[in-house]
Amino acid sequence: MFDKVVIVGVGLIGGSFALSLKAAGAVKHVVGMGRSAEVMARALELGIVDEITTSAQEAMRGADLVLIAAPVAQTGRILQSLLPWLEPHTVLTDAGSTKSDVVAAAREVLGERIAQFVPGHPIAGRESNGPDAAIPNLYRGKKTVITALPENPAALVERVESAWRLCGAIIHRLTPGEHDKVFAAVSHLPHLLAYALVDDIAAKPHADLLFQYAASGFRDFTRIAGSSPEMWRDISLANRDALRVELDAYLAQLTKLRALLDAADGAGLEAVYANAQRARQAWIGAIEAAEPRPSQESGK
Amino acid sequence: MFDKVVIVGVGLIGGSFALSLKAAGAVKHVVGMGRSAEVMARALELGIVDEITTSAQEAMRGADLVLIAAPVAQTGRILQSLLPWLEPHTVLTDAGSTKSDVVAAAREVLGERIAQFVPGHPIAGRESNGPDAAIPNLYRGKKTVITALPENPAALVERVESAWRLCGAIIHRLTPGEHDKVFAAVSHLPHLLAYALVDDIAAKPHADLLFQYAASGFRDFTRIAGSSPEMWRDISLANRDALRVELDAYLAQLTKLRALLDAADGAGLEAVYANAQRARQAWIGAIEAAEPRPSQESGK
């Protein structure tokens, strides 16, 4: 049970965290902070938070847990504003999509008090954003990756993990570096590729004709190109070392496929396609066996 | 009204065409042909066809319309087997995903009787295949592209188009070359890119770890990598000239994004991402405005 939780950024991610803890009866008082007075007022109106404030001093007084759910590039600035009022028993955590840069910014701002910052990343999302998109079961059956630091006392790590467990999430642990390499491959690169394809097509002189014939396969392939450009600019830059490694590997793969096309090597192309189909089917089979079924995830 | 329609390949595409014409009360007798006795027997059992045969002579006797719904690389061989029994009033058409290669094969086999072959491509599909996946409303509200040839008499083109209209499809006309350029960009390249990404990840030593953290964005992005490797090998080869042009443009785009990452050019990355997001939103808006809504599709 948490007496006081502070959410910095009361949009989809922060708002759903608050609603989940409330639905679990696990928090007495939730305070919302953020840059936009309008968004904060809406979160209060929706019952996501019990109180809103622009005063870090007021927010941090007696806080058990503070979740920073804002674009990763803002983490340092936010921690800077909280630090003067950070009480010894409070644990800080975040929900950023990249971890090495967040940890570096946190170390610079917090110094020795980095021990009180337990970084995290819930692997969940929806197509819509903002407090109106927040739902109490967003994290149910989903993974939350905790990238605990050597300085973190076990009790503080446990407090953060227990909060996510109360939201229905399954806890995974990686180091910040491992996290960033994994997500460069399975999330950051696909986003870059989808944006690249749509921009490529949109720039062609006959773009209107092309879009006219794009169908459901194109729609699914490019769905992630509907994501926030600002957020993905920040993620691309924050994780650019790992992202460049993955992009280079992919460019080498495409160059190989280009050569197979040049050689009209049907067997070579089919081997790549068949391997991909097999790997994807095995993956889908594994997640369907492991995750709750759609009928159990009521609001999706 | 068609007295006799022949379907060569009674899977999802051919089977759904037959079921759609039957549902519209537009055909008296449907004959199924194909390579697999088992598939043909299943199509007969499901009522997709009224008769199955391995005799081209029998199938072609008195046929109004013949639809070839088989992998594009087989079109020439199939036309060869039908040609000796092709009656003067019969119209041949196909459902292949590429058109220039199909037309070239048809010209070679049919000679002057190319006039009786009106090439087509219905833009519809499902994740599953075979006669069990066939449904009578697969084509409702979807596009069918007819790539009529200069030799085709208007009455034969109209007969093919009317059949697709009876299936609920919206007729579009392109030349075979236009068709192949358009679909290289919006369909064939995305398939190659999705296969390439999954194969790339599956080949890494820590593939299991990566797949463990792949989430819904990755799932949608790679859905088309679950498609038939044989079919996409054929399409890649059949349309490789146009596909190479699109692949090269995409490689240039990725090389540009690689340079923006190198330069940590956030504004440059955001411009590409924002342009893609805008273009995709405009496209989604246009198709949602143009296509029948699910609620309007149910009542015929």
Coordinates of C-alpha atoms in Angstrom, one line a residue, chain A residues 123 125 127 143 145 172-174 178 181-183 185-187 189-204 206 209-230 232-233 236-237 240 243-251 253-258 260-267 269-281 283-284 287-288 300, chain B residues 123 125 127 143 145 172-174 178 181-183 185-187 189-204 206 209-230 232-233 236-237 240 243-251 253-258 260-267 269-281 283-284 287-288 291:
Chain A
I123 CA 6.2 -2.5 -22.5
G125 CA 0.9 1.3 -25.2
E127 CA -2.6 4.2 -30.5
K143 CA 6.1 -6.9 -19.3
V145 CA 11.5 -4.1 -17.5
H172 CA 11.7 -8.6 -16.1
R173 CA 15.2 -7.4 -15.2
L174 CA 17.8 -6.2 -17.7
E178 CA 21.0 -4.8 -22.4
K181 CA 20.3 -3.1 -27.3
V182 CA 17.1 -5.3 -27.2
F183 CA 14.7 -2.4 -27.9
A185 CA 16.4 -4.2 -32.5
V186 CA 12.7 -5.0 -31.8
S187 CA 11.2 -1.5 -31.4
L189 CA 14.6 0.1 -35.7
P190 CA 11.1 -1.0 -36.8
H191 CA 9.8 2.5 -36.0
L192 CA 12.6 4.1 -38.1
L193 CA 11.9 1.7 -41.0
A194 CA 8.2 2.4 -41.0
Y195 CA 8.6 6.1 -40.9
A196 CA 11.3 5.8 -43.7
L197 CA 8.9 3.9 -46.0
V198 CA 6.0 6.2 -45.6
D199 CA 8.2 9.3 -46.1
D200 CA 9.8 7.7 -49.1
I201 CA 6.4 7.0 -50.7
A202 CA 5.0 10.4 -49.8
A203 CA 7.9 12.1 -51.5
K204 CA 7.3 10.4 -54.9
H206 CA 2.9 9.8 -58.0
L209 CA -1.6 7.0 -57.0
L210 CA 0.5 4.8 -54.7
F211 CA -1.5 5.5 -51.5
Q212 CA -4.7 4.7 -53.5
Y213 CA -3.6 1.1 -53.9
A214 CA -2.0 0.6 -50.5
A215 CA -4.0 -2.1 -48.6
S216 CA -4.2 -3.9 -45.3
G217 CA -0.6 -5.2 -45.4
F218 CA 0.8 -1.7 -45.8
R219 CA -1.5 -0.4 -43.1
D220 CA -0.2 -2.9 -40.5
F221 CA 3.4 -2.5 -41.6
T222 CA 3.2 1.3 -41.2
R223 CA 1.0 1.5 -38.1
I224 CA 3.9 2.5 -35.9
A225 CA 4.6 5.4 -38.3
G226 CA 1.5 7.0 -36.8
S227 CA 3.5 7.4 -33.5
S228 CA 4.6 10.8 -32.1
P229 CA 7.5 12.2 -34.2
E230 CA 8.8 14.1 -31.2
W232 CA 10.6 9.0 -31.6
R233 CA 13.1 11.7 -32.5
S236 CA 16.3 7.7 -31.9
L237 CA 18.9 10.2 -30.5
R240 CA 21.5 6.1 -31.4
L243 CA 20.1 1.9 -33.2
R244 CA 23.0 2.5 -35.6
V245 CA 24.3 -1.0 -35.0
E246 CA 20.9 -2.5 -35.8
L247 CA 20.4 -0.2 -38.8
D248 CA 23.8 -1.3 -40.2
A249 CA 22.9 -5.0 -39.8
Y250 CA 19.6 -4.4 -41.6
L251 CA 21.3 -2.4 -44.4
Q253 CA 20.6 -7.7 -45.0
L254 CA 18.9 -5.6 -47.6
T255 CA 22.1 -5.4 -49.7
K256 CA 22.2 -9.2 -49.6
L257 CA 18.6 -9.4 -50.8
R258 CA 19.3 -6.9 -53.5
L260 CA 19.7 -12.2 -54.7
L261 CA 17.3 -10.2 -56.8
D262 CA 20.1 -9.3 -59.2
A263 CA 21.0 -12.9 -59.6
A264 CA 17.3 -13.9 -59.9
D265 CA 18.2 -16.4 -57.1
G266 CA 14.8 -17.8 -56.2
A267 CA 16.1 -20.4 -53.8
L269 CA 15.1 -15.5 -51.6
E270 CA 12.8 -18.3 -50.6
A271 CA 15.3 -19.4 -47.9
V272 CA 15.3 -15.9 -46.3
Y273 CA 11.5 -15.6 -46.6
A274 CA 10.9 -19.1 -45.2
N275 CA 13.3 -18.6 -42.3
A276 CA 11.5 -15.4 -41.4
Q277 CA 8.0 -17.0 -41.7
R278 CA 9.2 -19.9 -39.5
A279 CA 10.8 -17.7 -36.9
R280 CA 7.7 -15.4 -36.7
Q281 CA 5.3 -18.4 -36.4
W283 CA 7.4 -16.4 -31.8
I284 CA 3.6 -15.9 -32.2
I287 CA 3.5 -15.4 -27.0
E288 CA 0.0 -16.9 -27.5
K300 CA -7.8 -3.7 -25.5
Chain B
I123 CA -6.7 -6.4 -53.9
G125 CA -6.6 -11.3 -48.9
E127 CA -4.1 -14.4 -43.2
K143 CA -10.5 -2.8 -55.4
V145 CA -7.4 -3.8 -60.8
H172 CA -9.9 0.2 -61.3
R173 CA -7.9 0.2 -64.5
L174 CA -4.1 0.4 -64.9
E178 CA 1.7 0.8 -64.1
K181 CA 5.3 -0.2 -60.4
V182 CA 2.5 0.7 -57.9
F183 CA 2.5 -2.7 -56.2
A185 CA 6.1 0.2 -53.9
V186 CA 3.1 -0.4 -51.7
S187 CA 3.1 -4.2 -51.4
L189 CA 8.8 -3.9 -51.1
P190 CA 7.0 -3.9 -47.6
H191 CA 6.9 -7.8 -47.8
L192 CA 10.6 -8.0 -48.6
L193 CA 11.4 -5.5 -45.8
A194 CA 9.3 -7.4 -43.2
Y195 CA 10.8 -10.8 -44.2
A196 CA 14.3 -9.2 -44.0
L197 CA 13.8 -7.8 -40.5
V198 CA 12.5 -11.1 -39.0
D199 CA 15.3 -13.1 -40.7
D200 CA 17.9 -10.6 -39.5
I201 CA 16.7 -10.8 -35.9
A202 CA 16.3 -14.6 -36.1
A203 CA 19.9 -15.0 -37.2
K204 CA 21.4 -13.1 -34.2
H206 CA 20.6 -13.6 -28.9
L209 CA 16.1 -12.7 -25.9
L210 CA 15.0 -10.3 -28.7
F211 CA 11.8 -12.1 -29.5
Q212 CA 11.0 -12.2 -25.8
Y213 CA 10.7 -8.4 -25.8
A214 CA 9.1 -7.9 -29.2
A215 CA 5.6 -6.4 -28.7
S216 CA 2.5 -5.3 -30.6
G217 CA 4.3 -2.8 -32.9
F218 CA 6.7 -5.5 -34.0
R219 CA 3.8 -7.9 -34.5
D220 CA 2.0 -5.6 -36.8
F221 CA 5.1 -4.5 -38.7
T222 CA 6.0 -8.1 -39.4
R223 CA 2.5 -9.6 -40.0
I224 CA 3.2 -9.8 -43.7
A225 CA 6.3 -11.9 -43.0
G226 CA 3.8 -14.7 -42.1
S227 CA 2.9 -14.9 -45.8
S228 CA 3.8 -17.8 -48.1
P229 CA 7.5 -17.8 -48.9
E230 CA 6.9 -19.6 -52.3
W232 CA 6.5 -14.1 -52.5
R233 CA 9.6 -15.7 -54.0
S236 CA 9.8 -10.9 -56.1
L237 CA 11.2 -12.6 -59.2
R240 CA 12.1 -7.8 -59.8
L243 CA 11.1 -4.1 -57.0
R244 CA 14.8 -3.2 -57.4
V245 CA 13.9 0.4 -58.2
E246 CA 11.8 0.7 -55.1
L247 CA 14.4 -1.1 -53.0
D248 CA 17.2 1.2 -54.2
A249 CA 15.1 4.3 -53.3
Y250 CA 14.5 2.8 -49.9
L251 CA 18.2 2.0 -49.4
Q253 CA 16.3 6.8 -47.7
L254 CA 17.8 4.6 -45.0
T255 CA 21.3 5.9 -45.8
K256 CA 20.0 9.4 -45.4
L257 CA 18.5 8.5 -42.0
R258 CA 21.8 6.9 -41.0
L260 CA 21.0 12.1 -39.7
L261 CA 21.7 9.7 -36.8
D262 CA 25.5 10.2 -37.2
A263 CA 25.0 13.9 -37.1
A264 CA 22.6 13.6 -34.1
D265 CA 20.3 15.8 -36.3
G266 CA 17.1 15.8 -34.2
A267 CA 15.4 18.3 -36.4
L269 CA 14.9 13.0 -38.0
E270 CA 11.8 14.7 -36.7
A271 CA 11.1 16.2 -40.2
V272 CA 11.1 12.7 -41.8
Y273 CA 9.0 11.2 -39.0
A274 CA 6.5 14.0 -38.9
N275 CA 6.1 14.0 -42.7
A276 CA 5.5 10.2 -42.5
Q277 CA 3.0 10.6 -39.7
R278 CA 1.1 13.3 -41.6
A279 CA 1.0 11.3 -44.9
R280 CA -0.2 8.2 -43.1
Q281 CA -2.9 10.1 -41.2
W283 CA -4.1 8.3 -46.2
I284 CA -6.1 6.6 -43.3
I287 CA -9.6 5.3 -47.0
E288 CA -12.0 5.6 -44.0
E291 CA -14.6 2.6 -48.0

